[in-house]
CSV table of C-alpha atoms in Angstrom, one decimal:
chain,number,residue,atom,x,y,z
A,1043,UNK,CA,-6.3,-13.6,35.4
A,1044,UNK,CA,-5.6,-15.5,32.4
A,1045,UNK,CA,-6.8,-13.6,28.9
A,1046,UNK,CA,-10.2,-15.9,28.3
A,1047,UNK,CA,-10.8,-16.3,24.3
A,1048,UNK,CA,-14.1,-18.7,25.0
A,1049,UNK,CA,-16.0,-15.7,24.3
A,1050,UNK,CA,-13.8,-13.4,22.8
A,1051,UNK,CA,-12.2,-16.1,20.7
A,1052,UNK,CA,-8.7,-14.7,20.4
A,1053,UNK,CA,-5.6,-17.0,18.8
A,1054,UNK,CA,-1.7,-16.5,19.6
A,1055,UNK,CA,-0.2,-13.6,17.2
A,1056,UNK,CA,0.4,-14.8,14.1
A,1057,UNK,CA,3.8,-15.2,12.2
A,1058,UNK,CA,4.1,-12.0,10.8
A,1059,UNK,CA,2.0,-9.7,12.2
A,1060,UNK,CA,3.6,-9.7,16.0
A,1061,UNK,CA,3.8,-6.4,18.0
A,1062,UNK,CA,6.9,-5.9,20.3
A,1063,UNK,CA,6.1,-5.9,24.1
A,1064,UNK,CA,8.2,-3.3,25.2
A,1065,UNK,CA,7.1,-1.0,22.9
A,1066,UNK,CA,3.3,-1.8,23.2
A,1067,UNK,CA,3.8,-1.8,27.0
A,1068,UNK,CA,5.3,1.8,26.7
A,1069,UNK,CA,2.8,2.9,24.4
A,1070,UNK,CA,-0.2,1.7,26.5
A,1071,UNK,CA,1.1,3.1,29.7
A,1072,UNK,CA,2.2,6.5,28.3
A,1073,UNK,CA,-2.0,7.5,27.4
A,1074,UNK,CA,-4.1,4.7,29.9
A,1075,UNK,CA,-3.2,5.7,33.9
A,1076,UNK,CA,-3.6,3.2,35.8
A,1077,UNK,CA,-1.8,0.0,34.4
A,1078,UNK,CA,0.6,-1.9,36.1
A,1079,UNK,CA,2.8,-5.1,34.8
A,1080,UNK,CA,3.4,-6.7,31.4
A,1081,UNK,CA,0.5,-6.8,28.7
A,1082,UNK,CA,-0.5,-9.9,27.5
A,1083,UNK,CA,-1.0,-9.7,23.7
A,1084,UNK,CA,-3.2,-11.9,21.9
A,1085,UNK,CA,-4.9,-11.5,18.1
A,1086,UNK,CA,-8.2,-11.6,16.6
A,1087,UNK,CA,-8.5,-14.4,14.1
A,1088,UNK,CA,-11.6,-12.5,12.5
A,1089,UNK,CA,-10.9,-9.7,10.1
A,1090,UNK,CA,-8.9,-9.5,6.3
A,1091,UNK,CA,-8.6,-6.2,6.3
A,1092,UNK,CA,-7.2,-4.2,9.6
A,1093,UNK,CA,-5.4,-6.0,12.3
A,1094,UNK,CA,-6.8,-6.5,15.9
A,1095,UNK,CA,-5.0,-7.5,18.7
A,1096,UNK,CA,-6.2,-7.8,22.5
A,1097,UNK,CA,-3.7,-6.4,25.3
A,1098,UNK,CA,-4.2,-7.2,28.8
A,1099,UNK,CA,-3.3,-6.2,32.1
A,1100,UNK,CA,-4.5,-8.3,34.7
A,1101,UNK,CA,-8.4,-7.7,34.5
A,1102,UNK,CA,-8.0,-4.7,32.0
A,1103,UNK,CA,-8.3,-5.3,28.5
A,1104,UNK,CA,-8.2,-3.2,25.3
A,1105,UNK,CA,-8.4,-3.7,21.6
A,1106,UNK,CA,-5.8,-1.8,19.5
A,1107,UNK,CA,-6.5,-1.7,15.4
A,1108,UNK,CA,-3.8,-0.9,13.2
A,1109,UNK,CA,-3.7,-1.4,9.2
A,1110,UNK,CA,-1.6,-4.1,7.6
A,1111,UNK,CA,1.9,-4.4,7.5
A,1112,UNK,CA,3.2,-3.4,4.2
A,1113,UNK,CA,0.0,-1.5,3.1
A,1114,UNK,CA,-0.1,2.4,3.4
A,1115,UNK,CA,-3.3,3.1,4.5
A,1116,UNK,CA,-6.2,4.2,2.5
A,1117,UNK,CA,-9.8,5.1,3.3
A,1118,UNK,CA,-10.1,0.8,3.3
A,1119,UNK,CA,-7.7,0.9,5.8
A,1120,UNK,CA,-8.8,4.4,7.5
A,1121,UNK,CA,-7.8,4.3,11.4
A,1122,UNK,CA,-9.0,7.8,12.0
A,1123,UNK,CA,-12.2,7.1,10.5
A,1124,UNK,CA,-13.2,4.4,12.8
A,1125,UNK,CA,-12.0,6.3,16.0
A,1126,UNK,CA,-13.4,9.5,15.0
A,1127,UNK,CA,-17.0,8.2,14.4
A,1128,UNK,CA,-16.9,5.8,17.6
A,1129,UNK,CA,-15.4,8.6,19.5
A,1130,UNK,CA,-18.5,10.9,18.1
A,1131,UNK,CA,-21.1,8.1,18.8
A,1132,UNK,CA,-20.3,6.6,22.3
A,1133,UNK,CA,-22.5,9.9,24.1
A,1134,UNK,CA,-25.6,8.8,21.4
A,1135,UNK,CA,-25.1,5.5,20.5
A,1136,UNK,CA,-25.8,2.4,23.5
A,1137,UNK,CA,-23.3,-0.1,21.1
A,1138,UNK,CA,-20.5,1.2,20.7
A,1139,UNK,CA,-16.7,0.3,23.1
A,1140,UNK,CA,-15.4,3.1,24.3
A,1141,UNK,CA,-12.3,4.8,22.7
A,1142,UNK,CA,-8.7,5.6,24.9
A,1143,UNK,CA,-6.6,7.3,22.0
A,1144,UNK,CA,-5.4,7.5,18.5
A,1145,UNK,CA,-2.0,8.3,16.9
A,1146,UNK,CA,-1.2,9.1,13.4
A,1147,UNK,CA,1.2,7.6,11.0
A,1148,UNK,CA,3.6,10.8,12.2
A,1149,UNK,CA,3.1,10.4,15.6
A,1150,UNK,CA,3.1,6.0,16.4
A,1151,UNK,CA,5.5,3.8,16.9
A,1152,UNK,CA,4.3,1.6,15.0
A,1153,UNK,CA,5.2,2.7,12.3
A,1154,UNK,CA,1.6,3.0,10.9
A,1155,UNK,CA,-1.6,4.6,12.2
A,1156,UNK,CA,-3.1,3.4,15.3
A,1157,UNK,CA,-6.1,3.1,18.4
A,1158,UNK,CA,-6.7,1.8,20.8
A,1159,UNK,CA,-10.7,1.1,22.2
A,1160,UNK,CA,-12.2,-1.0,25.1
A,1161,UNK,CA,-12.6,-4.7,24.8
A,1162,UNK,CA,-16.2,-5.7,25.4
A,1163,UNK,CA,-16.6,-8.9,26.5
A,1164,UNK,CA,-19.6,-11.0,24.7
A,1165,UNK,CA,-20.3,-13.4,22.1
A,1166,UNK,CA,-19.6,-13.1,18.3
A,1167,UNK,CA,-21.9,-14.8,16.4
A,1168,UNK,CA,-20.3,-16.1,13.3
A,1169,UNK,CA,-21.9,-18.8,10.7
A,1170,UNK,CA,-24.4,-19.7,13.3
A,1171,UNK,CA,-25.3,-18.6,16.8
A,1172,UNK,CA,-22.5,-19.7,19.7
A,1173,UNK,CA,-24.1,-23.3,20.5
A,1174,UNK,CA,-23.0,-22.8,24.4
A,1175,UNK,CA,-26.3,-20.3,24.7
A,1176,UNK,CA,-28.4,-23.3,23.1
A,1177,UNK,CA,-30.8,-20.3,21.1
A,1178,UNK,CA,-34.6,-21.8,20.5
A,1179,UNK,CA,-36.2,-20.1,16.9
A,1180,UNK,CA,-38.2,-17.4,19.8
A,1181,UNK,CA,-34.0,-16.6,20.8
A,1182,UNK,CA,-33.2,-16.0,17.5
A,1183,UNK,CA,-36.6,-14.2,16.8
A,1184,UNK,CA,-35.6,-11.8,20.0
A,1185,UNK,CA,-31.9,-11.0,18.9
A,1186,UNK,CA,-32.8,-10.2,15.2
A,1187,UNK,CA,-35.3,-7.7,16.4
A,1188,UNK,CA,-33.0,-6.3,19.0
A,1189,UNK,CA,-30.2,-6.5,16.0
A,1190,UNK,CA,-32.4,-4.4,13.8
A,1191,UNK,CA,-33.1,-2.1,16.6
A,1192,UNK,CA,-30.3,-1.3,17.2
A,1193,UNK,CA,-29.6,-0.1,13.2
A,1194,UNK,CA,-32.2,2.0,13.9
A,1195,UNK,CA,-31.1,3.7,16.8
A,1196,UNK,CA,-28.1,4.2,14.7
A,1197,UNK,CA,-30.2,6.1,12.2
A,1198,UNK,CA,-32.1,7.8,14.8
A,1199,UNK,CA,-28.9,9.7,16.4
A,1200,UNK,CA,-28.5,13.3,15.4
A,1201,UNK,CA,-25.0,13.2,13.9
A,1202,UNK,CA,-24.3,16.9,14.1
A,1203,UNK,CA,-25.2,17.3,18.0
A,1204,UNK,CA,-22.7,13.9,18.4
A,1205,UNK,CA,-19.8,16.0,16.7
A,1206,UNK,CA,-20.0,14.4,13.2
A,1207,UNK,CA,-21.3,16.7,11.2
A,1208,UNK,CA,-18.1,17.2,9.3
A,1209,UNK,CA,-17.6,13.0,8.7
A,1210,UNK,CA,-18.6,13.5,5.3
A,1211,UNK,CA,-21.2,15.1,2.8
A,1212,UNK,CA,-24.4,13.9,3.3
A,1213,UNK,CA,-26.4,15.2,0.3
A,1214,UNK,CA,-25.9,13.4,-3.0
A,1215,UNK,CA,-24.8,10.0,-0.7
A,1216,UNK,CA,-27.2,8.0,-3.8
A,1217,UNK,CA,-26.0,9.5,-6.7
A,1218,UNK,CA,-22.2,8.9,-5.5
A,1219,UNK,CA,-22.2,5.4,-4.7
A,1220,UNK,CA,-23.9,4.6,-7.6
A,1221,UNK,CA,-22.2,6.4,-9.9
A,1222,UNK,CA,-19.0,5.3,-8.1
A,1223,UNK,CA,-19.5,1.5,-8.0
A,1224,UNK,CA,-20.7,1.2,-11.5
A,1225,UNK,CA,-17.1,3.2,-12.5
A,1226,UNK,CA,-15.7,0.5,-10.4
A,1227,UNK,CA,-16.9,-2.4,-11.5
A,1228,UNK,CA,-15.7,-1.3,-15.0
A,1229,UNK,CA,-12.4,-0.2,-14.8
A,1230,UNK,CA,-12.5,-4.0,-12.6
A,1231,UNK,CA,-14.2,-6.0,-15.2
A,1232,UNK,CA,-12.5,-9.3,-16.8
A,1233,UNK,CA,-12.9,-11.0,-19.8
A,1234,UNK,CA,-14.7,-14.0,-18.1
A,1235,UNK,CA,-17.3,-11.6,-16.3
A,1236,UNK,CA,-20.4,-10.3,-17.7
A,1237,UNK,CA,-20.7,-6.2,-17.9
A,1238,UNK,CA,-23.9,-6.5,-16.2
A,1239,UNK,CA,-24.6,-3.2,-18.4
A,1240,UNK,CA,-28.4,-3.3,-18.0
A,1241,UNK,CA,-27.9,-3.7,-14.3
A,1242,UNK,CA,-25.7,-0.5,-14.1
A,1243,UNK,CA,-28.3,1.3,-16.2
A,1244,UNK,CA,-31.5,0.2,-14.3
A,1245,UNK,CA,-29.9,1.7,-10.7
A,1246,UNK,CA,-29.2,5.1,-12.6
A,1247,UNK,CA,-32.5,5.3,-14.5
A,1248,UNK,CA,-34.5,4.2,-10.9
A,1249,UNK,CA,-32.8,6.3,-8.5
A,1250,UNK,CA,-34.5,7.5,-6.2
A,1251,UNK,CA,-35.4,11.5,-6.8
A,1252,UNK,CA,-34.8,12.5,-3.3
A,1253,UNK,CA,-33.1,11.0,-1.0
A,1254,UNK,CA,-35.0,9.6,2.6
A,1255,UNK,CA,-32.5,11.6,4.8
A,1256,UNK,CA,-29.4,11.6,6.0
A,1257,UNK,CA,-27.8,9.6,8.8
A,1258,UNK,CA,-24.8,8.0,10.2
A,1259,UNK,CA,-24.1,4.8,7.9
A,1260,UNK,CA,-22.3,1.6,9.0
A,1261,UNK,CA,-21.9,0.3,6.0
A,1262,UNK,CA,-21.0,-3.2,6.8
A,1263,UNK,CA,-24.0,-4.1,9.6
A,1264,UNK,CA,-23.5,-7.5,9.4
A,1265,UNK,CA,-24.3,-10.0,12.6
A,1266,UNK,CA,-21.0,-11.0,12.2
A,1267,UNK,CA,-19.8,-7.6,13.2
A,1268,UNK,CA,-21.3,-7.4,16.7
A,1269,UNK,CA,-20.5,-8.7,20.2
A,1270,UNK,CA,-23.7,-9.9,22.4
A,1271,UNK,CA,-24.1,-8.8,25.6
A,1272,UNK,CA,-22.3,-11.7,28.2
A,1273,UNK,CA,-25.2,-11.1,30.5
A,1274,UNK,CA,-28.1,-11.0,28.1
A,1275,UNK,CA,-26.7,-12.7,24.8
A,1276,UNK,CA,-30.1,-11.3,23.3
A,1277,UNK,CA,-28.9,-7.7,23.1
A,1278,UNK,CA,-26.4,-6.6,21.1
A,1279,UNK,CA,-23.4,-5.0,23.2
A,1280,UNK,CA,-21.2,-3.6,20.8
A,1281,UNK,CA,-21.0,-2.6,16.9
A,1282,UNK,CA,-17.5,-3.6,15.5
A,1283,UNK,CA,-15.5,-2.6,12.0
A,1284,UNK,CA,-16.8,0.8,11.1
A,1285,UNK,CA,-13.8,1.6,8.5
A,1286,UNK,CA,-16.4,2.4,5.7
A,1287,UNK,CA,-19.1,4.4,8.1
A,1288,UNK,CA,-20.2,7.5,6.2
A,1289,UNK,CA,-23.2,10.2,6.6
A,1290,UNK,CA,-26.0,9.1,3.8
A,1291,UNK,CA,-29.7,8.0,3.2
A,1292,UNK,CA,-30.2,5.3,5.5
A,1293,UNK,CA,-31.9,3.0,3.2
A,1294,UNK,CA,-28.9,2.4,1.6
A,1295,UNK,CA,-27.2,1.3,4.9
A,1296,UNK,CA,-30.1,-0.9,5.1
A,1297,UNK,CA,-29.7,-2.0,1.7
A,1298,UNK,CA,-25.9,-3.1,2.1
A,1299,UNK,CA,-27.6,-5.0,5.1
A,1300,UNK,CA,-30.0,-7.3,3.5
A,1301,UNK,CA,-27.5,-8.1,0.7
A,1302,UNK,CA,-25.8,-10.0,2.7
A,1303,UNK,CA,-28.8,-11.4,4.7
A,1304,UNK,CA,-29.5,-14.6,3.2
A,1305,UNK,CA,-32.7,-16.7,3.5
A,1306,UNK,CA,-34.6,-19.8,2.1
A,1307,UNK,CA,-34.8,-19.0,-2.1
A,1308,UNK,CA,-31.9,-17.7,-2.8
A,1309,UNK,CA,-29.4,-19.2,-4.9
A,1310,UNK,CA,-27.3,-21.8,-3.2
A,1311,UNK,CA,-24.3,-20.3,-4.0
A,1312,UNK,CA,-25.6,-17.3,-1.6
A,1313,UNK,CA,-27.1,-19.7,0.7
A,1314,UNK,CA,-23.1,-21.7,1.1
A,1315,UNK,CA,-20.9,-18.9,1.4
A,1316,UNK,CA,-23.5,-16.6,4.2
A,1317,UNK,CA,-21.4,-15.3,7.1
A,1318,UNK,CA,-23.8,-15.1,9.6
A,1319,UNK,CA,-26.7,-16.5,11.6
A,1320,UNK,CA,-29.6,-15.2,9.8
A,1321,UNK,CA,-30.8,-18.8,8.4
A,1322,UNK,CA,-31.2,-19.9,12.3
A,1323,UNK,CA,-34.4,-20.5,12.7
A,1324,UNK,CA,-36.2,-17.8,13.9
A,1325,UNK,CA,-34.3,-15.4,11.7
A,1326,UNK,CA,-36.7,-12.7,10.2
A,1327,UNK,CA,-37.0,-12.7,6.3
A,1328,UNK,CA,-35.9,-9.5,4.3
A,1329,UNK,CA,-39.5,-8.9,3.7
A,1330,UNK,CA,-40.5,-9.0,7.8
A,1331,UNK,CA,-37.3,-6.8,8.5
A,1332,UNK,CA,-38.1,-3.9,5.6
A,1333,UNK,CA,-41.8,-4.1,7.7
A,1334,UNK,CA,-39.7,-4.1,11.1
A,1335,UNK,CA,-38.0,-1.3,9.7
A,1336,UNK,CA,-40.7,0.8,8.5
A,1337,UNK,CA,-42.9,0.4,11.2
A,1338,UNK,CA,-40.3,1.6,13.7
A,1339,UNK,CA,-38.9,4.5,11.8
A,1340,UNK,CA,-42.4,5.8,9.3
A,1341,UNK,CA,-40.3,5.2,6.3
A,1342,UNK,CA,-41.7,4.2,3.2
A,1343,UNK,CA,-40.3,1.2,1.6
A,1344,UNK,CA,-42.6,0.0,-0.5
A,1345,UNK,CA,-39.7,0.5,-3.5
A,1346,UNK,CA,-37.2,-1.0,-1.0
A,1347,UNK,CA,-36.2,-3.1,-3.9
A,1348,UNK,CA,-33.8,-0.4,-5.6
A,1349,UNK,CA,-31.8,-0.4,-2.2
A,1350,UNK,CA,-31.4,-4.2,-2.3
A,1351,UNK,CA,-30.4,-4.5,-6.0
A,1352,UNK,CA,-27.3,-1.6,-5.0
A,1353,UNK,CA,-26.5,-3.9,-2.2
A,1354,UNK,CA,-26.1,-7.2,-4.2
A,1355,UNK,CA,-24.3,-5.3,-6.8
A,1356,UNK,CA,-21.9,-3.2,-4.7
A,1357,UNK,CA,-20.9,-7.0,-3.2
A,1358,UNK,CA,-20.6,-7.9,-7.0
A,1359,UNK,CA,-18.1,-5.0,-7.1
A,1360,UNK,CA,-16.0,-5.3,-4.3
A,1361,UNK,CA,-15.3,-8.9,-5.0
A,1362,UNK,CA,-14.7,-8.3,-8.8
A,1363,UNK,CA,-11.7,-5.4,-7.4
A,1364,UNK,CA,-10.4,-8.3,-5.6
A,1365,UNK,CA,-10.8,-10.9,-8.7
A,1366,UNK,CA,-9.2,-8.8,-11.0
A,1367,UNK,CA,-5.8,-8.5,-9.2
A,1368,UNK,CA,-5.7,-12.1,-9.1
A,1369,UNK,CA,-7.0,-12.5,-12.9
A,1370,UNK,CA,-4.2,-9.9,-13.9
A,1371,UNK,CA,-1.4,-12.0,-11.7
A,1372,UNK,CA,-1.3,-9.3,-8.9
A,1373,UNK,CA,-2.2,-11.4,-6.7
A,1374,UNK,CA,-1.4,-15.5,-5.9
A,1375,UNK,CA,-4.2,-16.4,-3.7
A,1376,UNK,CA,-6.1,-19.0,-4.7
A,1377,UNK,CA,-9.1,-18.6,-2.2
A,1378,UNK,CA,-9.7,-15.6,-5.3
A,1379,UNK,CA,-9.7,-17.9,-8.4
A,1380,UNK,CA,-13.6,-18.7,-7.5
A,1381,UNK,CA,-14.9,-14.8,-7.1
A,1382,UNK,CA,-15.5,-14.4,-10.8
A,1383,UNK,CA,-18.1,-16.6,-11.0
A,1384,UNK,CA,-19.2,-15.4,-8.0
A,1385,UNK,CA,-19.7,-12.0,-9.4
A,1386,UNK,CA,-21.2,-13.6,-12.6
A,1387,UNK,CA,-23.9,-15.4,-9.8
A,1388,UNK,CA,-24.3,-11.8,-8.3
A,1389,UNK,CA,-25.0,-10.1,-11.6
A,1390,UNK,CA,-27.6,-12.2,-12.5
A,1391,UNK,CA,-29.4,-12.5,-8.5
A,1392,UNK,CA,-29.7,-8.7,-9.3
A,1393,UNK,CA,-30.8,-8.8,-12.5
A,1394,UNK,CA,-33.4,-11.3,-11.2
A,1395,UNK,CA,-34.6,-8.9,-8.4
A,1396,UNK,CA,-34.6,-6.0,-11.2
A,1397,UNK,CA,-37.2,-8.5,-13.2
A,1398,UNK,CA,-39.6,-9.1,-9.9
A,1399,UNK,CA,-39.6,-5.0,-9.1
A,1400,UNK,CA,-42.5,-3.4,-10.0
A,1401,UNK,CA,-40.0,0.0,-9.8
């Protein structure tokens, strides 16, 4: 059986970033029983931050994730995170691949953490839907509620009884990532971006007094960061990327979510540079998925607004990091020159929402 990347869409290793056989072949063998011949070793093309590669063995295949070459991990680059929360999950949560093994920095040969999970075999949707499955507007309607659903289910899962109940400190999650992205975004600000002062000031003088509850958090729930189910393309098979998962108040989860969920409104500049297929037609608004959500879970998110405003501005601040090592010559690549203004148009889409919230 030749490695298929129709669905999977995998592209030959690139220069750079190759694994060595031998050693990958001894690796796999040494923790899976079972395999026999010469892995096939292919890479995922999605992905800027860890590296994914598919190894096969006849009809067996695994992912393995490693960090970057050159980069000492960090919690950006956290291999042990994403194992230990998928390994936690896969007894409570239906999505997510199975996990074989993990080694640390100490113990891999590769000279930099490592694991290795199951390759599920599905569709990624990426800027729109795969046109193979030929989705109708009541497709797309079907998959976003099943997408949501499946947040939710995330939500629902009792963290401590999966084994997680030492992934992080819950309490306070609000308070921390607000006071922590607004300390970001100003030891990261540049000349040619705007403070966004009254922004920062708004999500401490509206935060929420308590917090909704606590929860396991994705952080990056993104239809771009799932596989659909080869079978049943409406169902979502398998979460991916879950380096920034935490325990917190699930509305922020939500709220990182619909930041990047784009519809007909928003400024163009949102509208060019979505990732994902939620302008398909069919696609729910932000408004129907906060009712979608509330109905299914008894939340109250009537000042849902407060969690989307954190969302657009943590995306303000993670791309203004990234801008200011280019800004400050620490970085050459040019695909960054643009992220300032992009910061500035992320700014002032919050500042907008901050005007229309009756908070």
């Amino acid at each position: 059986m030749t490695m298929s990347d129709e669905l999977n869409k995998t592209i030959d290793v690139r220069s750079g970033e190759e694994l060595d056989v031998g050693l990958i072949d001894d690796l796999m063998k040494s923790h899976i029983s079972g395999l026999t011949g010469d892995p096939e070793i292919r890479q995922f093309a999605s992905g800027h931050s860890n590296l994914t590669y598919a190894i096969q063995y006849g009809s067996k295949r695994f992912v393995l994730r490693r960090p970057p070459f050159g980069t000492k991990p960090k919690s950006g680059h956290s291999m042990i995170r994403e194992y230990k929360v998928m390994n936690g999950l896969k007894d409570a949560f239906s999505a997510v691949p199975d996990t074989y093994f993990y080694l640390s920095d100490e113990d891999s040969p590769l000279g930099a953490e490592c694991y290795v999970m199951e390759l599920v075999d599905g569709y990624k949707p990426e800027k729109t839907m795969p046109p193979s499955l030929q989705f109708s507007a009541s497709d797309n309607r079907t998959l976003c509620e099943n997408f949501f659903s499946k947040l939710i289910e995330l939500h629902a899962v009792d963290y401590k009884a999966a084994g997680l109940g030492d992934f992080g400190k819950p309490e306070g999650y609000v308070e921390r990532q607000i006071t922590g992205w607004n300390g970001r975004f100003e030891r990261a600000r540049t000349d040619d971006v705007e403070d966004f002062q009254d922004v920062r000031d708004w999500l401490v003088e509206k935060m929420p007094e308590t917090e909704v509850g606590h929860s396991v958090l994705h952080g990056d729930y993104r239809l771009d960061n799932v596989i659909l189910c080869k079978s049943n393309p409406h169902e979502i098979a398998a979460v991916l990327d879950w380096e920034i998962s935490a325990l917190g108040d699930p509305l922020m989860d939500l709220g990182n979510t619909l930041a990047y969920w784009t519809q007909k409104g928003d400024p163009e500049f949102l509208l060019n540079t979505t990732m994902q297929p939620c302008l398909d037609d069919g696609m729910m608004t932000r408004e129907e998925i906060c009712d979608f959500y509330a109905e299914k879970t008894g939340l109250d998110l009537s000042k849902f607004s407060y969690y989307h405003v954190y969302g657009i501005f943590r995306n303000a601040a993670i791309l203004q990091q990234i801008y200011y090592r280019y800004y400050h010559g620490q970085s050459q690549n040019k695909a960054f020159a643009g992220f300032g203004a992009f910061v500035n148009v992320l700014g002032n889409h919050a500042r907008d929402l901050i005007n229309k919230s009756d908070i």
